[in-house]
Coordinates of N, CA and C in Angstrom, one line a residue:
D1 N 2.4 89.4 72.8 CA 1.1 88.8 72.7 C 0.0 89.6 73.3
A2 N 0.4 90.7 74.1 CA -0.7 91.5 74.8 C -1.5 92.3 73.8
L3 N -0.8 92.8 72.7 CA -1.5 93.6 71.8 C -2.7 92.9 71.0
P4 N -2.4 91.7 70.5 CA -3.5 91.0 69.8 C -4.7 90.7 70.8
Q5 N -4.4 90.4 72.0 CA -5.5 90.1 73.0 C -6.2 91.4 73.3
L6 N -5.5 92.5 73.4 CA -6.1 93.8 73.7 C -7.1 94.2 72.5
L7 N -6.5 94.1 71.3 CA -7.3 94.4 70.1 C -8.6 93.6 70.0
E8 N -8.4 92.3 70.3 CA -9.6 91.4 70.2 C -10.6 91.8 71.3
G9 N -10.1 92.2 72.4 CA -11.1 92.6 73.5 C -11.8 93.9 73.1
I10 N -11.1 94.8 72.5 CA -11.7 96.1 72.1 C -12.7 95.9 71.0
R11 N -12.4 94.9 70.1 CA -13.4 94.6 69.0 C -14.8 94.2 69.6
T12 N -14.8 93.7 70.7 CA -16.1 93.3 71.3 C -16.9 94.4 71.9
G13 N -16.1 95.6 72.1 CA -16.8 96.8 72.6 C -16.6 97.9 71.7
R14 N -15.8 98.9 72.1 CA -15.4 100.0 71.2 C -14.1 100.6 71.6
L15 N -13.5 101.3 70.7 CA -12.2 102.0 71.0 C -12.5 103.4 71.4
D16 N -12.6 103.7 72.6 CA -12.7 105.1 73.1 C -11.3 105.6 73.4
A17 N -11.3 106.8 73.9 CA -10.0 107.4 74.2 C -9.2 106.7 75.3
E18 N -9.9 106.2 76.3 CA -9.2 105.4 77.3 C -8.6 104.1 76.8
A19 N -9.4 103.4 76.0 CA -8.8 102.2 75.4 C -7.6 102.5 74.5
A20 N -7.8 103.6 73.7 CA -6.7 104.0 72.8 C -5.4 104.3 73.6
E21 N -5.6 104.9 74.8 CA -4.4 105.2 75.7 C -3.7 103.9 76.1
V22 N -4.5 102.9 76.4 CA -3.9 101.6 76.7 C -3.0 101.0 75.6
V23 N -3.6 101.1 74.3 CA -2.9 100.7 73.2 C -1.6 101.5 73.0
V24 N -1.6 102.8 73.2 CA -0.5 103.6 73.1 C 0.6 103.2 74.1
K25 N 0.2 103.0 75.3 CA 1.1 102.6 76.4 C 1.9 101.3 76.1
L26 N 1.2 100.4 75.4 CA 1.9 99.2 75.0 C 3.1 99.5 74.0
G27 N 2.9 100.5 73.2 CA 3.9 101.0 72.3 C 4.3 100.1 71.2
Q28 N 3.5 99.1 70.9 CA 3.9 98.2 69.8 C 3.3 98.7 68.5
P29 N 4.2 98.7 67.5 CA 3.7 99.1 66.1 C 2.6 98.3 65.6
I30 N 1.7 98.9 64.9 CA 0.5 98.2 64.4 C 0.6 98.4 62.8
E31 N 0.9 97.3 62.1 CA 1.2 97.4 60.7 C 0.1 96.8 59.8
S32 N -0.9 96.2 60.3 CA -1.9 95.6 59.5 C -2.9 96.7 59.0
A33 N -3.1 96.8 57.7 CA -4.0 97.8 57.1 C -5.4 97.7 57.7
D34 N -5.9 96.5 57.9 CA -7.2 96.3 58.5 C -7.3 96.8 59.9
D35 N -6.3 96.5 60.7 CA -6.3 97.0 62.1 C -6.2 98.5 62.1
V36 N -5.4 99.1 61.3 CA -5.3 100.5 61.3 C -6.6 101.2 60.9
Q37 N -7.2 100.7 59.9 CA -8.5 101.2 59.4 C -9.6 101.1 60.5
W38 N -9.6 99.9 61.1 CA -10.6 99.6 62.1 C -10.4 100.5 63.4
L39 N -9.2 100.6 63.8 CA -8.9 101.4 65.0 C -9.2 102.8 64.8
I40 N -8.9 103.4 63.7 CA -9.2 104.8 63.5 C -10.7 105.0 63.3
N41 N -11.3 104.2 62.6 CA -12.8 104.3 62.4 C -13.5 104.2 63.7
S42 N -13.1 103.2 64.5 CA -13.7 103.0 65.8 C -13.5 104.1 66.8
F43 N -12.3 104.7 66.7 CA -12.0 105.9 67.6 C -12.9 107.0 67.2
L44 N -13.1 107.3 65.9 CA -13.9 108.4 65.4 C -15.4 108.2 65.8
N45 N -15.8 106.9 65.8 CA -17.2 106.6 66.2 C -17.4 107.0 67.6
A46 N -16.4 106.9 68.5 CA -16.5 107.2 69.9 C -16.4 108.6 70.3
C47 N -16.0 109.5 69.3 CA -15.9 110.9 69.6 C -17.3 111.5 70.0
L48 N -17.3 112.4 71.0 CA -18.5 113.0 71.5 C -19.2 113.7 70.4
V49 N -20.5 113.8 70.5 CA -21.4 114.5 69.5 C -21.7 115.9 69.9
R50 N -21.7 116.8 69.0 CA -22.1 118.2 69.3 C -23.5 118.3 69.8
G51 N -23.7 119.0 70.9 CA -25.1 119.1 71.4 C -25.5 117.9 72.3
Q52 N -24.5 117.0 72.6 CA -24.8 115.9 73.4 C -25.3 116.3 74.8
Q53 N -26.3 115.7 75.3 CA -27.0 116.1 76.5 C -25.9 116.1 77.6
G54 N -26.0 117.2 78.4 CA -25.1 117.4 79.5 C -23.8 118.0 79.2
F55 N -23.5 118.3 77.9 CA -22.2 118.9 77.5 C -22.4 120.3 77.1
T56 N -21.6 121.2 77.7 CA -21.6 122.6 77.3 C -20.7 122.8 76.1
S57 N -20.7 124.0 75.5 CA -19.9 124.3 74.4 C -18.4 124.2 74.8
A58 N -18.1 124.6 76.0 CA -16.7 124.5 76.5 C -16.3 123.0 76.7
D59 N -17.2 122.2 77.2 CA -17.0 120.8 77.3 C -16.7 120.2 75.9
Y60 N -17.5 120.6 74.9 CA -17.3 120.1 73.5 C -15.9 120.4 73.0
K61 N -15.5 121.7 73.2 CA -14.2 122.1 72.7 C -13.1 121.3 73.4
F62 N -13.2 121.2 74.7 CA -12.2 120.4 75.5 C -12.2 119.0 75.0
G63 N -13.4 118.4 74.8 CA -13.4 117.0 74.3 C -12.8 116.8 72.9
L64 N -13.0 117.8 72.0 CA -12.4 117.7 70.7 C -10.8 117.7 70.9
A65 N -10.3 118.6 71.7 CA -8.9 118.7 71.9 C -8.3 117.4 72.5
W66 N -9.1 116.9 73.4 CA -8.6 115.7 74.1 C -8.6 114.5 73.2
H67 N -9.7 114.3 72.4 CA -9.7 113.2 71.4 C -8.7 113.4 70.3
T68 N -8.4 114.6 69.9 CA -7.4 114.9 68.9 C -6.0 114.5 69.4
K69 N -5.7 114.8 70.7 CA -4.4 114.5 71.3 C -4.3 113.0 71.4
R70 N -5.3 112.3 71.8 CA -5.3 110.8 71.9 C -5.1 110.1 70.6
L71 N -5.8 110.6 69.5 CA -5.7 110.0 68.2 C -4.3 110.3 67.6
K72 N -3.7 111.4 67.9 CA -2.4 111.7 67.4 C -1.4 110.7 68.0
E73 N -1.5 110.4 69.3 CA -0.6 109.5 69.9 C -0.8 108.1 69.3
L74 N -2.1 107.7 69.0 CA -2.4 106.4 68.5 C -1.8 106.2 67.1
V75 N -1.9 107.2 66.2 CA -1.5 107.0 64.8 C 0.0 107.0 64.7
E76 N 0.7 107.4 65.8 CA 2.2 107.3 65.7 C 2.7 105.8 65.7
L77 N 1.8 104.9 66.1 CA 2.1 103.5 66.0 C 1.9 102.9 64.7
F78 N 1.3 103.6 63.7 CA 0.9 103.1 62.4 C 1.9 103.6 61.4
P79 N 2.1 102.8 60.3 CA 2.8 103.3 59.1 C 2.1 104.5 58.6
R80 N 2.9 105.5 58.2 CA 2.4 106.8 57.8 C 1.4 106.7 56.7
E81 N 1.7 105.9 55.7 CA 0.8 105.8 54.5 C -0.6 105.2 54.9
L82 N -0.6 104.2 55.8 CA -1.8 103.6 56.2 C -2.6 104.5 57.1
A83 N -1.9 105.3 58.0 CA -2.6 106.3 58.8 C -3.3 107.3 58.0
I84 N -2.5 107.9 57.0 CA -3.1 108.9 56.1 C -4.3 108.4 55.3
K85 N -4.2 107.2 54.8 CA -5.3 106.7 54.0 C -6.6 106.6 54.9
S86 N -6.5 106.0 56.1 CA -7.6 105.9 57.0 C -8.1 107.2 57.5
L87 N -7.2 108.2 57.8 CA -7.7 109.5 58.2 C -8.4 110.2 57.1
L88 N -7.9 110.1 55.8 CA -8.6 110.6 54.7 C -10.1 110.1 54.6
D89 N -10.2 108.8 54.8 CA -11.5 108.2 54.9 C -12.3 108.8 56.0
G90 N -11.7 109.1 57.1 CA -12.3 109.7 58.3 C -12.9 111.1 58.0
L91 N -12.5 111.7 57.0 CA -13.0 113.1 56.6 C -14.5 112.9 56.1
D92 N -14.9 111.7 55.8 CA -16.2 111.5 55.3 C -17.0 110.7 56.3
H93 N -16.6 110.7 57.6 CA -17.2 110.0 58.7 C -18.6 110.6 59.0
S94 N -19.5 109.7 59.4 CA -20.9 110.2 59.7 C -20.9 111.1 61.0
N95 N -19.9 111.0 61.8 CA -19.9 111.7 63.1 C -19.1 113.0 62.8
E96 N -19.8 114.2 63.0 CA -19.2 115.5 62.8 C -17.9 115.6 63.6
S97 N -18.0 115.3 64.9 CA -16.8 115.4 65.8 C -15.7 114.5 65.3
G98 N -16.0 113.3 64.8 CA -15.0 112.5 64.2 C -14.3 113.1 63.0
R99 N -15.1 113.7 62.2 CA -14.5 114.4 61.0 C -13.6 115.5 61.4
I100 N -13.9 116.3 62.4 CA -13.1 117.4 62.9 C -11.8 116.8 63.4
V101 N -11.9 115.8 64.3 CA -10.7 115.2 64.8 C -9.8 114.6 63.8
A102 N -10.4 113.9 62.8 CA -9.6 113.3 61.7 C -8.9 114.4 60.9
A103 N -9.5 115.6 60.7 CA -8.9 116.7 59.9 C -7.7 117.2 60.7
Q104 N -7.9 117.4 62.0 CA -6.8 118.0 62.8 C -5.6 117.0 62.9
V105 N -5.9 115.7 63.1 CA -4.8 114.8 63.2 C -4.1 114.6 61.8
L106 N -4.9 114.6 60.7 CA -4.3 114.5 59.4 C -3.4 115.7 59.1
A107 N -3.8 116.9 59.5 CA -3.0 118.1 59.2 C -1.7 118.1 60.0
A108 N -1.6 117.3 61.1 CA -0.4 117.3 61.9 C 0.5 116.2 61.5
Q109 N 0.2 115.4 60.4 CA 1.1 114.3 60.1 C 2.4 114.8 59.5
P110 N 3.5 114.2 60.0 CA 4.8 114.7 59.5 C 5.2 114.2 58.1
G111 N 6.2 114.8 57.6 CA 6.7 114.4 56.2 C 6.2 115.3 55.1
D112 N 6.5 115.0 53.9 CA 6.1 115.8 52.7 C 4.6 115.8 52.6
A113 N 4.0 116.9 52.5 CA 2.6 117.0 52.5 C 2.0 117.3 51.1
S114 N 2.9 117.3 50.0 CA 2.4 117.6 48.7 C 1.4 116.6 48.2
E115 N 1.6 115.3 48.4 CA 0.7 114.3 47.9 C -0.6 114.4 48.7
L116 N -0.5 114.7 50.0 CA -1.7 114.8 50.9 C -2.5 116.0 50.4
V117 N -1.9 117.1 50.0 CA -2.6 118.3 49.5 C -3.4 117.9 48.3
T118 N -2.7 117.2 47.4 CA -3.4 116.8 46.1 C -4.6 115.9 46.5
Q119 N -4.5 115.0 47.4 CA -5.6 114.2 47.8 C -6.8 115.0 48.4
L120 N -6.4 116.0 49.2 CA -7.4 116.9 49.8 C -8.2 117.7 48.8
V121 N -7.4 118.2 47.8 CA -8.1 118.9 46.7 C -9.1 118.0 46.0
A122 N -8.7 116.8 45.8 CA -9.6 115.8 45.1 C -10.9 115.6 45.9
I123 N -10.8 115.6 47.2 CA -11.9 115.4 48.1 C -12.9 116.6 47.9
L124 N -12.4 117.8 47.6 CA -13.2 118.9 47.4 C -14.3 118.8 46.3
R125 N -14.1 117.7 45.5 CA -15.0 117.5 44.4 C -16.0 116.3 44.7
K126 N -15.9 115.8 46.0 CA -16.8 114.8 46.4 C -18.2 115.3 46.6
S127 N -19.2 114.3 46.5 CA -20.6 114.7 46.5 C -21.1 115.1 47.9
R128 N -20.5 114.5 48.9 CA -21.0 114.8 50.3 C -20.3 116.1 50.8
W129 N -21.1 117.1 51.1 CA -20.6 118.4 51.6 C -19.8 118.2 52.8
E130 N -20.1 117.2 53.7 CA -19.4 117.0 54.9 C -18.0 116.7 54.7
A131 N -17.7 115.9 53.6 CA -16.3 115.5 53.3 C -15.6 116.8 52.8
R132 N -16.2 117.5 51.9 CA -15.6 118.8 51.4 C -15.2 119.7 52.5
H133 N -16.2 119.9 53.5 CA -15.9 120.8 54.6 C -14.7 120.3 55.4
A134 N -14.7 119.0 55.7 CA -13.6 118.4 56.5 C -12.3 118.6 55.8
A135 N -12.3 118.4 54.5 CA -11.0 118.6 53.8 C -10.5 120.0 53.9
L136 N -11.4 121.0 53.8 CA -11.1 122.4 54.0 C -10.6 122.7 55.4
L137 N -11.2 122.1 56.4 CA -10.7 122.2 57.8 C -9.2 121.7 57.9
C138 N -8.9 120.6 57.2 CA -7.6 120.1 57.2 C -6.6 121.0 56.5
L139 N -7.0 121.5 55.3 CA -6.1 122.4 54.6 C -5.9 123.7 55.4
S140 N -6.9 124.2 56.1 CA -6.8 125.4 56.9 C -5.8 125.2 58.0
A141 N -5.7 124.0 58.5 CA -4.7 123.7 59.7 C -3.3 123.5 59.2
M142 N -3.1 123.4 57.9 CA -1.8 123.1 57.3 C -1.1 124.3 56.8
E143 N 0.2 124.3 56.6 CA 0.9 125.3 55.8 C 1.0 124.8 54.4
V144 N 0.0 125.3 53.6 CA 0.0 124.8 52.2 C 0.4 125.9 51.2
P145 N 1.0 125.5 50.1 CA 1.3 126.5 49.1 C 0.0 126.9 48.4
V146 N 0.1 128.1 47.8 CA -1.1 128.7 47.3 C -1.6 128.1 46.0
Q147 N -0.6 127.9 45.1 CA -1.0 127.5 43.7 C -1.8 126.2 43.6
P148 N -1.3 125.1 44.3 CA -2.1 123.8 44.1 C -3.5 123.8 44.5
V149 N -3.9 124.8 45.4 CA -5.2 124.8 46.0 C -6.1 125.9 45.6
C150 N -5.6 127.0 45.1 CA -6.3 128.2 44.9 C -7.5 128.0 44.0
G151 N -7.3 127.4 42.9 CA -8.4 127.2 41.9 C -9.6 126.4 42.6
A152 N -9.2 125.4 43.3 CA -10.3 124.6 44.0 C -11.0 125.4 45.0
L153 N -10.3 126.2 45.7 CA -10.9 127.1 46.7 C -11.9 128.1 46.1
I154 N -11.5 128.6 45.0 CA -12.4 129.6 44.3 C -13.7 128.9 43.8
D155 N -13.5 127.6 43.3 CA -14.7 126.9 43.0 C -15.6 126.6 44.1
R156 N -15.1 126.4 45.3 CA -15.9 126.1 46.5 C -16.6 127.3 47.1
L157 N -16.2 128.5 46.6 CA -16.9 129.7 47.0 C -18.4 129.7 46.5
Q158 N -18.6 128.9 45.5 CA -20.0 128.7 45.0 C -20.6 127.4 45.4
D159 N -20.1 126.8 46.4 CA -20.6 125.5 46.9 C -22.1 125.7 47.3
E160 N -22.9 124.6 47.3 CA -24.2 124.7 47.7 C -24.4 124.8 49.2
E161 N -23.3 124.4 49.9 CA -23.4 124.4 51.4 C -22.6 125.6 52.0
S162 N -23.3 126.3 52.9 CA -22.7 127.5 53.4 C -21.4 127.3 54.2
Q163 N -21.4 126.2 54.9 CA -20.1 125.9 55.7 C -18.9 125.7 54.8
V164 N -19.1 125.1 53.7 CA -18.1 124.9 52.7 C -17.6 126.2 52.1
R165 N -18.6 127.1 51.7 CA -18.2 128.4 51.2 C -17.4 129.2 52.2
T166 N -17.9 129.2 53.5 CA -17.3 129.9 54.5 C -15.8 129.5 54.7
A167 N -15.6 128.1 54.8 CA -14.3 127.6 55.0 C -13.3 128.0 53.9
A168 N -13.8 127.9 52.6 CA -13.0 128.2 51.5 C -12.6 129.7 51.5
A169 N -13.5 130.6 51.8 CA -13.2 132.0 51.9 C -12.2 132.3 53.0
E170 N -12.3 131.6 54.1 CA -11.4 131.8 55.2 C -9.9 131.5 54.8
I171 N -9.8 130.4 54.1 CA -8.4 130.0 53.6 C -7.9 131.0 52.7
L172 N -8.7 131.5 51.7 CA -8.2 132.5 50.8 C -7.8 133.7 51.5
G173 N -8.6 134.1 52.6 CA -8.3 135.2 53.4 C -6.9 135.1 54.0
K174 N -6.6 133.9 54.5 CA -5.3 133.6 55.1 C -4.2 133.8 54.1
F175 N -4.4 133.4 52.8 CA -3.4 133.6 51.8 C -3.2 135.1 51.5
G176 N -4.2 135.9 51.6 CA -4.1 137.3 51.3 C -3.8 137.6 49.8
P177 N -3.0 138.6 49.5 CA -2.7 139.0 48.2 C -2.1 137.8 47.3
A178 N -1.4 136.9 48.0 CA -0.8 135.8 47.3 C -1.8 135.0 46.6
A179 N -3.1 135.0 47.0 CA -4.1 134.3 46.3 C -4.4 134.8 44.9
G180 N -4.0 136.0 44.6 CA -4.2 136.5 43.3 C -5.5 137.3 43.0
P181 N -5.5 138.0 41.9 CA -6.7 138.8 41.6 C -7.9 138.0 41.3
E182 N -7.8 136.8 40.8 CA -9.0 136.0 40.5 C -9.7 135.7 41.8
S183 N -8.9 135.4 42.9 CA -9.5 135.1 44.2 C -10.2 136.3 44.7
A184 N -9.6 137.5 44.6 CA -10.2 138.7 45.1 C -11.5 139.0 44.4
S185 N -11.5 138.8 43.0 CA -12.8 139.0 42.3 C -13.9 138.0 42.7
A186 N -13.5 136.7 42.9 CA -14.5 135.7 43.3 C -15.0 136.0 44.7
L187 N -14.1 136.5 45.6 CA -14.6 136.9 47.0 C -15.6 138.1 46.9
S188 N -15.3 139.0 46.1 CA -16.2 140.2 45.9 C -17.5 139.8 45.4
R189 N -17.6 138.8 44.5 CA -18.8 138.3 44.0 C -19.6 137.6 45.1
M190 N -18.9 136.8 45.9 CA -19.5 136.1 47.0 C -20.0 137.1 48.0
A191 N -19.3 138.2 48.3 CA -19.7 139.2 49.3 C -20.9 139.9 48.8
R192 N -21.1 140.1 47.5 CA -22.3 140.7 47.0 C -23.5 139.8 47.0
E193 N -23.3 138.5 46.6 CA -24.4 137.7 46.2 C -24.8 136.6 47.2
D194 N -23.9 136.2 48.1 CA -24.2 135.1 49.0 C -25.4 135.5 49.9
K195 N -26.3 134.6 50.0 CA -27.6 134.8 50.8 C -27.5 134.5 52.3
Y196 N -26.4 133.8 52.6 CA -26.2 133.4 54.0 C -25.3 134.4 54.7
P197 N -25.7 135.1 55.8 CA -24.9 136.2 56.3 C -23.5 135.7 56.8
G198 N -23.5 134.5 57.4 CA -22.2 134.0 57.9 C -21.2 133.8 56.8
S199 N -21.6 133.3 55.7 CA -20.7 133.1 54.5 C -20.4 134.4 53.9
Q200 N -21.4 135.3 53.8 CA -21.1 136.6 53.2 C -20.1 137.4 54.0
A201 N -20.2 137.3 55.4 CA -19.3 137.9 56.2 C -17.9 137.4 56.1
A202 N -17.8 136.1 55.9 CA -16.5 135.4 55.7 C -15.8 136.0 54.4
A203 N -16.6 136.1 53.3 CA -16.1 136.7 52.1 C -15.6 138.1 52.3
V204 N -16.4 138.9 53.0 CA -16.0 140.3 53.2 C -14.7 140.3 54.0
R205 N -14.6 139.5 55.1 CA -13.4 139.5 55.9 C -12.2 139.1 55.1
A206 N -12.3 138.1 54.2 CA -11.2 137.7 53.4 C -10.8 138.7 52.4
L207 N -11.8 139.4 51.8 CA -11.5 140.5 50.9 C -10.7 141.6 51.6
G208 N -11.0 141.8 52.8 CA -10.2 142.8 53.6 C -8.8 142.5 53.7
N209 N -8.4 141.2 53.5 CA -7.0 140.8 53.6 C -6.3 140.8 52.3
M210 N -7.0 141.3 51.3 CA -6.4 141.1 49.9 C -5.5 142.3 49.5
G211 N -5.4 143.3 50.4 CA -4.5 144.5 50.1 C -5.0 145.2 48.8
K212 N -4.1 145.6 48.0 CA -4.4 146.4 46.8 C -5.3 145.7 45.8
L213 N -5.3 144.3 45.9 CA -6.2 143.6 45.0 C -7.7 143.8 45.3
A214 N -8.0 144.3 46.5 CA -9.4 144.6 46.8 C -9.8 146.0 46.4
D215 N -8.9 146.9 45.9 CA -9.2 148.2 45.6 C -10.4 148.4 44.6
P216 N -10.5 147.5 43.6 CA -11.7 147.7 42.7 C -13.0 147.4 43.3
W217 N -13.0 146.8 44.5 CA -14.3 146.4 45.2 C -14.5 147.2 46.5
K218 N -13.9 148.3 46.7 CA -14.1 149.1 47.9 C -15.5 149.6 47.9
N219 N -16.0 150.0 46.7 CA -17.4 150.4 46.7 C -18.4 149.4 47.2
T220 N -18.1 148.1 46.8 CA -18.9 147.0 47.3 C -18.9 146.9 48.8
L221 N -17.7 147.1 49.4 CA -17.5 147.0 50.8 C -18.3 148.2 51.5
Q222 N -18.2 149.4 50.9 CA -18.9 150.5 51.4 C -20.4 150.4 51.4
Q223 N -20.9 149.8 50.4 CA -22.3 149.5 50.3 C -22.8 148.5 51.4
L224 N -22.0 147.5 51.5 CA -22.3 146.4 52.5 C -22.2 147.0 54.0
S225 N -21.3 148.0 54.2 CA -21.1 148.6 55.5 C -22.4 149.3 56.0
K226 N -23.2 149.6 55.0 CA -24.4 150.4 55.3 C -25.7 149.6 55.1
N227 N -25.7 148.7 54.2 CA -27.0 148.0 53.8 C -27.0 146.5 54.1
G228 N -25.9 146.0 54.6 CA -25.9 144.5 54.8 C -26.5 144.1 56.1
D229 N -26.5 142.8 56.3 CA -26.8 142.2 57.7 C -25.8 142.8 58.7
L230 N -26.2 142.9 60.0 CA -25.4 143.5 61.0 C -24.0 142.9 61.0
I231 N -23.9 141.6 61.0 CA -22.6 141.0 61.0 C -21.8 141.3 59.8
V232 N -22.5 141.5 58.7 CA -21.8 141.8 57.4 C -21.4 143.3 57.5
Q233 N -22.2 144.1 58.0 CA -21.8 145.5 58.2 C -20.6 145.7 59.0
R234 N -20.5 145.0 60.1 CA -19.3 145.0 61.0 C -18.1 144.6 60.2
E235 N -18.2 143.5 59.5 CA -17.0 142.9 58.8 C -16.6 143.9 57.7
A236 N -17.6 144.5 57.0 CA -17.3 145.4 55.9 C -16.5 146.7 56.5
N237 N -17.0 147.2 57.6 CA -16.3 148.3 58.2 C -14.9 148.0 58.6
Q238 N -14.7 146.8 59.2 CA -13.4 146.3 59.6 C -12.5 146.1 58.3
A239 N -13.0 145.6 57.3 CA -12.3 145.3 56.0 C -11.8 146.7 55.5
L240 N -12.7 147.7 55.4 CA -12.3 149.0 54.9 C -11.2 149.6 55.8
S241 N -11.4 149.5 57.1 CA -10.3 150.0 58.0 C -9.0 149.3 57.7
T242 N -9.0 148.0 57.6 CA -7.8 147.3 57.3 C -7.1 147.7 56.0
L243 N -7.9 147.8 55.0 CA -7.4 148.2 53.6 C -6.9 149.6 53.7
N244 N -7.6 150.5 54.3 CA -7.1 151.9 54.4 C -5.8 152.1 55.2
S245 N -5.7 151.3 56.3 CA -4.6 151.4 57.1 C -3.3 150.8 56.4
S246 N -3.5 149.9 55.6 CA -2.4 149.2 54.9 C -1.8 150.2 53.9
K247 N -2.5 151.2 53.5 CA -1.9 152.2 52.5 C -1.1 153.3 53.2
Q248 N -1.2 153.4 54.5 CA -0.6 154.5 55.2 C 0.9 154.1 55.5

């Protein structure tokens, strides 16, 4: 009987990390879809906000890790399907920190991830860039096969939002040559044409991980090493060094 009373008490306030810890200590499974959705959404609401007064960058990183740990413990009390559904909804949360925490916890869920990957790829077509970006953060934290996601990642290299383009390029860079020649071609185009130095640098860095697939675009990298933004120049020089050393 303690759990219903506790949940009712929390509903009058909010579910922060401390309250979540109390729920976890009770250790009672929570199987109501409404309760699961409300608990996860309330927890994400309580996550600290980037730039919050009095918090340093180190405080923010520590806070994200702490909230992620607490939410992981909490969702262990939920049926997996209900937890995943509510965490997927959390990728579109209004709180940036909440989206990041939801992405990290979702990526850590046990079991077969094939259906989850399909759902994340579907989110990449959503209208809100924040949800697309959070889905990419989740994919980046998972061990995902190349083929089901590669096409969607290539499409996101032309996203209107620079954070989405950057995240997509970084995942393709992790895949390396396994991402295939179409990915290398798309990254080279992004490296040449992207107007935002951070995204452009991410494309250059990813291209440097493509091995022989990047050979046709070495001239592009050489040009960027001399004429690009400073951060792009640095990444282009590093990419060329990586590609040249891989042939030795």
